[in-house]
mmCIF file of C-alpha atoms in Angstrom:
data_model
loop_
_atom_site.group_PDB
_atom_site.id
_atom_site.type_symbol
_atom_site.label_atom_id
_atom_site.label_comp_id
_atom_site.label_asym_id
_atom_site.label_seq_id
_atom_site.Cartn_x
_atom_site.Cartn_y
_atom_site.Cartn_z
ATOM 1 C CA UNK W 1 -12.572 -6.313 -15.441
ATOM 2 C CA UNK W 2 -10.089 -8.466 -13.564
ATOM 3 C CA UNK W 3 -8.004 -7.058 -10.781
ATOM 4 C CA UNK W 4 -4.558 -8.011 -9.551
ATOM 5 C CA UNK W 5 -4.311 -11.722 -8.837
ATOM 6 C CA UNK W 6 -1.815 -13.543 -6.656
ATOM 7 C CA UNK W 7 -1.023 -17.214 -6.259
ATOM 8 C CA UNK W 8 -0.954 -19.083 -4.055
ATOM 9 C CA UNK W 9 -3.170 -17.371 -1.490
ATOM 10 C CA UNK W 10 -1.612 -19.305 1.370
ATOM 11 C CA UNK W 11 1.724 -21.053 1.704
ATOM 12 C CA UNK W 12 3.046 -23.001 4.659
ATOM 13 C CA UNK W 13 6.654 -24.023 4.468
ATOM 14 C CA UNK W 14 9.385 -25.304 6.706
ATOM 15 C CA UNK W 15 12.317 -23.148 7.633
ATOM 16 C CA UNK W 16 15.087 -23.416 5.099
ATOM 17 C CA UNK W 17 12.848 -24.202 2.134
ATOM 18 C CA UNK W 18 12.519 -21.992 -0.934
ATOM 19 C CA UNK W 19 9.155 -20.504 -1.926
ATOM 20 C CA UNK W 20 7.950 -18.656 -5.009
ATOM 21 C CA UNK W 21 4.905 -16.426 -5.346
ATOM 22 C CA UNK W 22 3.280 -15.182 -8.516
ATOM 23 C CA UNK W 23 1.526 -11.899 -9.265
ATOM 24 C CA UNK W 24 -0.547 -11.078 -12.348
ATOM 25 C CA UNK W 25 -1.195 -7.342 -12.618
ATOM 26 C CA UNK W 26 -4.104 -5.590 -14.274
ATOM 27 C CA UNK W 27 -3.466 -6.027 -17.998
ATOM 28 C CA UNK W 28 -2.768 -2.438 -19.072
ATOM 29 C CA UNK W 29 -0.654 -1.618 -16.007
ATOM 30 C CA UNK W 30 3.048 -1.558 -16.723
ATOM 31 C CA UNK W 31 4.141 -0.818 -13.162
ATOM 32 C CA UNK W 32 4.243 -3.608 -10.600
ATOM 33 C CA UNK W 33 5.125 -3.412 -6.906
ATOM 34 C CA UNK W 34 5.789 -5.933 -4.141
ATOM 35 C CA UNK W 35 5.111 -5.194 -0.480
ATOM 36 C CA UNK W 36 5.256 -7.163 2.750
ATOM 37 C CA UNK W 37 2.774 -6.736 5.572
ATOM 38 C CA UNK W 38 3.144 -8.202 9.048
ATOM 39 C CA UNK W 39 0.389 -8.360 11.639
ATOM 40 C CA UNK W 40 -0.629 -4.965 12.939
ATOM 41 C CA UNK W 41 1.613 -3.063 10.562
ATOM 42 C CA UNK W 42 1.193 -1.214 7.324
ATOM 43 C CA UNK W 43 2.585 -2.665 4.098
ATOM 44 C CA UNK W 44 6.323 -2.160 3.585
ATOM 45 C CA UNK W 45 7.694 -1.578 0.112
ATOM 46 C CA UNK W 46 10.027 -4.275 -1.222
ATOM 47 C CA UNK W 47 10.608 -3.657 -4.919
ATOM 48 C CA UNK W 48 9.173 -2.136 -8.070
ATOM 49 C CA UNK W 49 9.162 -2.908 -11.805
ATOM 50 C CA UNK W 50 8.426 -0.754 -14.789
ATOM 51 C CA UNK W 51 7.783 -3.232 -17.571
ATOM 52 C CA UNK W 52 10.522 -5.843 -17.163
ATOM 53 C CA UNK W 53 13.030 -3.509 -15.514
ATOM 54 C CA UNK W 54 13.445 -3.695 -11.747
ATOM 55 C CA UNK W 55 13.976 -0.033 -10.910
ATOM 56 C CA UNK W 56 13.967 0.108 -7.146
ATOM 57 C CA UNK W 57 14.694 -2.234 -4.268
ATOM 58 C CA UNK W 58 14.156 -1.597 -0.581
ATOM 59 C CA UNK W 59 16.796 -2.354 1.997
ATOM 60 C CA UNK W 60 14.267 -4.842 3.351
ATOM 61 C CA UNK W 61 14.948 -7.011 0.310
ATOM 62 C CA UNK W 62 17.782 -9.192 1.558
ATOM 63 C CA UNK W 63 19.949 -11.366 -0.665
ATOM 64 C CA UNK W 64 17.582 -14.260 -0.055
ATOM 65 C CA UNK W 65 14.822 -12.423 -1.905
ATOM 66 C CA UNK W 66 14.681 -12.124 -5.671
ATOM 67 C CA UNK W 67 11.972 -10.789 -7.929
ATOM 68 C CA UNK W 68 11.563 -11.058 -11.667
ATOM 69 C CA UNK W 69 9.226 -9.840 -14.333
ATOM 70 C CA UNK W 70 10.667 -11.478 -17.439
ATOM 71 C CA UNK W 71 8.222 -10.342 -20.109
ATOM 72 C CA UNK W 72 6.840 -7.290 -18.418
ATOM 73 C CA UNK W 73 3.614 -9.053 -17.533
ATOM 74 C CA UNK W 74 3.433 -11.318 -14.483
ATOM 75 C CA UNK W 75 6.042 -11.217 -11.746
ATOM 76 C CA UNK W 76 7.481 -13.765 -9.341
ATOM 77 C CA UNK W 77 8.946 -13.239 -5.895
ATOM 78 C CA UNK W 78 11.234 -15.972 -4.606
ATOM 79 C CA UNK W 79 12.471 -16.352 -1.051
ATOM 80 C CA UNK W 80 15.374 -18.715 -0.570
ATOM 81 C CA UNK W 81 16.215 -20.478 2.698
ATOM 82 C CA UNK W 82 13.117 -19.145 4.418
ATOM 83 C CA UNK W 83 13.295 -18.006 8.032
ATOM 84 C CA UNK W 84 10.526 -17.655 10.581
ATOM 85 C CA UNK W 85 10.856 -13.886 10.310
ATOM 86 C CA UNK W 86 9.733 -14.135 6.689
ATOM 87 C CA UNK W 87 6.226 -15.063 7.825
ATOM 88 C CA UNK W 88 4.007 -12.279 6.533
ATOM 89 C CA UNK W 89 1.474 -11.329 3.912
ATOM 90 C CA UNK W 90 3.140 -10.575 0.575
ATOM 91 C CA UNK W 91 1.192 -8.061 -1.444
ATOM 92 C CA UNK W 92 1.452 -7.198 -5.100
ATOM 93 C CA UNK W 93 0.140 -3.991 -6.635
ATOM 94 C CA UNK W 94 0.054 -2.480 -10.102
ATOM 95 C CA UNK W 95 -0.528 0.955 -11.551
ATOM 96 C CA UNK W 96 -0.957 2.759 -14.834
ATOM 97 C CA UNK W 97 2.008 4.218 -16.695
ATOM 98 C CA UNK W 98 2.398 7.944 -16.551
ATOM 99 C CA UNK W 99 4.543 10.635 -15.008
ATOM 100 C CA UNK W 100 2.079 11.160 -12.179
ATOM 101 C CA UNK W 101 2.010 8.373 -9.582
ATOM 102 C CA UNK W 102 -1.334 6.828 -10.173
ATOM 103 C CA UNK W 103 -2.975 4.911 -7.413
ATOM 104 C CA UNK W 104 -1.746 1.396 -6.912
ATOM 105 C CA UNK W 105 -4.257 -1.429 -7.060
ATOM 106 C CA UNK W 106 -3.528 -4.269 -4.699
ATOM 107 C CA UNK W 107 -4.052 -7.990 -5.010
ATOM 108 C CA UNK W 108 -5.404 -10.219 -2.241
ATOM 109 C CA UNK W 109 -1.921 -11.199 -1.100
ATOM 110 C CA UNK W 110 -0.093 -14.435 -0.383
ATOM 111 C CA UNK W 111 0.090 -15.331 3.284
ATOM 112 C CA UNK W 112 3.363 -17.104 4.081
ATOM 113 C CA UNK W 113 3.815 -19.102 7.258
ATOM 114 C CA UNK W 114 7.275 -20.453 7.987
ATOM 115 C CA UNK W 115 7.309 -23.200 10.606
ATOM 116 C CA UNK T 1 13.550 9.544 4.605
ATOM 117 C CA UNK T 2 9.800 9.555 4.374
ATOM 118 C CA UNK T 3 7.572 8.781 7.325
ATOM 119 C CA UNK T 4 3.840 8.514 7.936
ATOM 120 C CA UNK T 5 2.403 8.578 11.438
ATOM 121 C CA UNK T 6 -1.077 7.450 12.335
ATOM 122 C CA UNK T 7 -1.184 8.004 16.054
ATOM 123 C CA UNK T 8 -4.605 6.458 16.569
ATOM 124 C CA UNK T 9 -4.174 2.703 16.772
ATOM 125 C CA UNK T 10 -7.855 1.959 17.273
ATOM 126 C CA UNK T 11 -11.041 4.022 17.297
ATOM 127 C CA UNK T 12 -14.440 2.726 18.313
ATOM 128 C CA UNK T 13 -17.613 4.708 17.713
ATOM 129 C CA UNK T 14 -21.305 4.028 17.568
ATOM 130 C CA UNK T 15 -22.980 3.950 14.183
ATOM 131 C CA UNK T 16 -23.994 7.347 12.758
ATOM 132 C CA UNK T 17 -21.291 9.196 14.662
ATOM 133 C CA UNK T 18 -18.717 11.198 12.720
ATOM 134 C CA UNK T 19 -15.117 10.076 13.037
ATOM 135 C CA UNK T 20 -11.794 11.601 11.971
ATOM 136 C CA UNK T 21 -8.663 9.589 11.299
ATOM 137 C CA UNK T 22 -5.422 11.506 11.676
ATOM 138 C CA UNK T 23 -2.380 11.283 9.423
ATOM 139 C CA UNK T 24 0.866 13.227 9.788
ATOM 140 C CA UNK T 25 3.676 12.837 7.290
ATOM 141 C CA UNK T 26 7.337 13.769 6.880
ATOM 142 C CA UNK T 27 9.150 14.166 3.578
ATOM 143 C CA UNK T 28 11.951 16.222 2.075
ATOM 144 C CA UNK T 29 10.395 16.147 -1.379
ATOM 145 C CA UNK T 30 8.805 19.364 -2.536
ATOM 146 C CA UNK T 31 6.438 17.387 -4.732
ATOM 147 C CA UNK T 32 4.787 14.396 -3.175
ATOM 148 C CA UNK T 33 1.540 12.455 -3.154
ATOM 149 C CA UNK T 34 -0.682 11.292 -0.340
ATOM 150 C CA UNK T 35 -3.088 8.387 -0.350
ATOM 151 C CA UNK T 36 -5.671 6.713 1.845
ATOM 152 C CA UNK T 37 -6.402 3.007 1.603
ATOM 153 C CA UNK T 38 -9.012 0.864 3.352
ATOM 154 C CA UNK T 39 -8.303 -2.716 4.403
ATOM 155 C CA UNK T 40 -11.551 -4.480 5.346
ATOM 156 C CA UNK T 41 -11.577 -7.775 7.254
ATOM 157 C CA UNK T 42 -11.306 -9.614 3.938
ATOM 158 C CA UNK T 43 -7.770 -8.222 3.722
ATOM 159 C CA UNK T 44 -7.573 -6.634 0.271
ATOM 160 C CA UNK T 45 -6.424 -3.007 0.244
ATOM 161 C CA UNK T 46 -8.865 -0.668 -1.435
ATOM 162 C CA UNK T 47 -7.776 2.694 -2.830
ATOM 163 C CA UNK T 48 -9.811 5.644 -1.529
ATOM 164 C CA UNK T 49 -8.080 8.865 -2.586
ATOM 165 C CA UNK T 50 -4.877 10.425 -3.940
ATOM 166 C CA UNK T 51 -3.867 14.023 -3.216
ATOM 167 C CA UNK T 52 -1.001 16.004 -4.794
ATOM 168 C CA UNK T 53 1.154 18.225 -2.620
ATOM 169 C CA UNK T 54 0.489 21.243 -4.806
ATOM 170 C CA UNK T 55 -3.285 20.915 -4.527
ATOM 171 C CA UNK T 56 -4.499 21.849 -1.072
ATOM 172 C CA UNK T 57 -8.179 21.770 -1.872
ATOM 173 C CA UNK T 58 -10.161 19.601 0.442
ATOM 174 C CA UNK T 59 -12.229 16.875 -1.114
ATOM 175 C CA UNK T 60 -15.578 15.352 -0.342
ATOM 176 C CA UNK T 61 -16.922 12.100 -1.721
ATOM 177 C CA UNK T 62 -20.248 11.122 -0.272
ATOM 178 C CA UNK T 63 -19.773 10.519 3.433
ATOM 179 C CA UNK T 64 -15.975 10.746 3.100
ATOM 180 C CA UNK T 65 -13.963 13.951 3.256
ATOM 181 C CA UNK T 66 -10.273 14.715 3.396
ATOM 182 C CA UNK T 67 -8.512 17.714 4.907
ATOM 183 C CA UNK T 68 -5.011 18.387 3.563
ATOM 184 C CA UNK T 69 -3.000 20.936 5.569
ATOM 185 C CA UNK T 70 0.473 21.420 4.167
ATOM 186 C CA UNK T 71 1.423 23.808 6.976
ATOM 187 C CA UNK T 72 0.980 21.067 9.561
ATOM 188 C CA UNK T 73 1.919 18.154 7.260
ATOM 189 C CA UNK T 74 -1.405 16.498 7.886
ATOM 190 C CA UNK T 75 -3.893 14.683 5.685
ATOM 191 C CA UNK T 76 -6.875 13.775 7.831
ATOM 192 C CA UNK T 77 -9.826 11.641 6.819
ATOM 193 C CA UNK T 78 -13.364 12.124 8.122
ATOM 194 C CA UNK T 79 -16.269 9.745 7.802
ATOM 195 C CA UNK T 80 -19.629 11.378 8.379
ATOM 196 C CA UNK T 81 -22.568 9.355 9.709
ATOM 197 C CA UNK T 82 -20.463 6.225 10.060
ATOM 198 C CA UNK T 83 -21.882 2.817 9.183
ATOM 199 C CA UNK T 84 -20.977 -0.680 10.314
ATOM 200 C CA UNK T 85 -19.589 -1.389 6.821
ATOM 201 C CA UNK T 86 -16.974 1.301 7.422
ATOM 202 C CA UNK T 87 -15.300 -0.972 9.967
ATOM 203 C CA UNK T 88 -11.805 -1.654 8.660
ATOM 204 C CA UNK T 89 -8.176 -0.699 9.033
ATOM 205 C CA UNK T 90 -7.398 2.557 7.275
ATOM 206 C CA UNK T 91 -3.928 3.385 6.035
ATOM 207 C CA UNK T 92 -2.451 6.709 5.069
ATOM 208 C CA UNK T 93 0.456 6.507 2.593
ATOM 209 C CA UNK T 94 3.014 8.798 0.983
ATOM 210 C CA UNK T 95 4.873 8.694 -2.324
ATOM 211 C CA UNK T 96 7.741 10.863 -3.444
ATOM 212 C CA UNK T 97 8.373 12.327 -6.849
ATOM 213 C CA UNK T 98 10.215 9.301 -8.153
ATOM 214 C CA UNK T 99 13.838 8.902 -9.138
ATOM 215 C CA UNK T 100 13.426 7.053 -12.418
ATOM 216 C CA UNK T 101 10.281 8.170 -14.146
ATOM 217 C CA UNK T 102 10.474 11.800 -13.161
ATOM 218 C CA UNK T 103 6.910 11.634 -12.069
ATOM 219 C CA UNK T 104 6.695 9.623 -8.951
ATOM 220 C CA UNK T 105 6.831 5.879 -9.143
ATOM 221 C CA UNK T 106 8.369 5.223 -5.772
ATOM 222 C CA UNK T 107 6.939 2.597 -3.543
ATOM 223 C CA UNK T 108 4.430 3.884 -1.062
ATOM 224 C CA UNK T 109 5.392 4.536 2.547
ATOM 225 C CA UNK T 110 2.482 3.488 4.738
ATOM 226 C CA UNK T 111 1.542 4.397 8.279
ATOM 227 C CA UNK T 112 0.745 1.656 10.764
ATOM 228 C CA UNK T 113 -2.961 2.070 10.211
ATOM 229 C CA UNK T 114 -5.965 2.937 12.334
ATOM 230 C CA UNK T 115 -8.387 0.163 13.185
ATOM 231 C CA UNK T 116 -11.856 1.675 12.998
ATOM 232 C CA UNK T 117 -14.675 -0.172 14.723
ATOM 233 C CA UNK T 118 -18.230 0.973 14.103
ATOM 234 C CA UNK T 119 -20.626 -0.495 16.628
ATOM 235 C CA UNK T 120 -24.301 -0.910 15.703
#
């Protein structure tokens, strides 16, 4: 039974560079979420997919951020022209499909450091 | 807008003591869902419990219990006979009914967390 996986686990990049993270959800989960967590804070919702459709985006998701889930399986989160303020842990979660909001299962996260 | 407040930033107790973590929420939804997650030092969030707004029964799972009080918009979490392995950051979270699925698929709104330290 594999959980949510995220790659890479750590990423160090220079300001202005583009970065891309990958999330593989639990296989039967059709809902996929991205969150960002900074030190000492709770996770903040960024965006959500149901299958391949991106249904909700937070105001936190600036134009430099884009997320995709092309075949309704794995998802990628790209940050263009990174800024030091983008340094955070990026978390992915997935959940079962149903009308009731099932619990979200989280991956280990990708820690981004922008220098 | 939804909001979750965890007023206790850090709690430190000695092993075997009971400890209660407070959570107060705000929402305009009449149907909503509350969650508790644990984030141990390893960093991965672990789901503990989900509670529906229309079910005010308290729940007990081993040493863990949850007290949902709709009248005070609180969803408190108690650990009985705490153990060192309970040391972690605990997050309370809230989800609305959901705009697209009709059943609640919104992203979770988390509190800032309570850092629980259990001393041996």
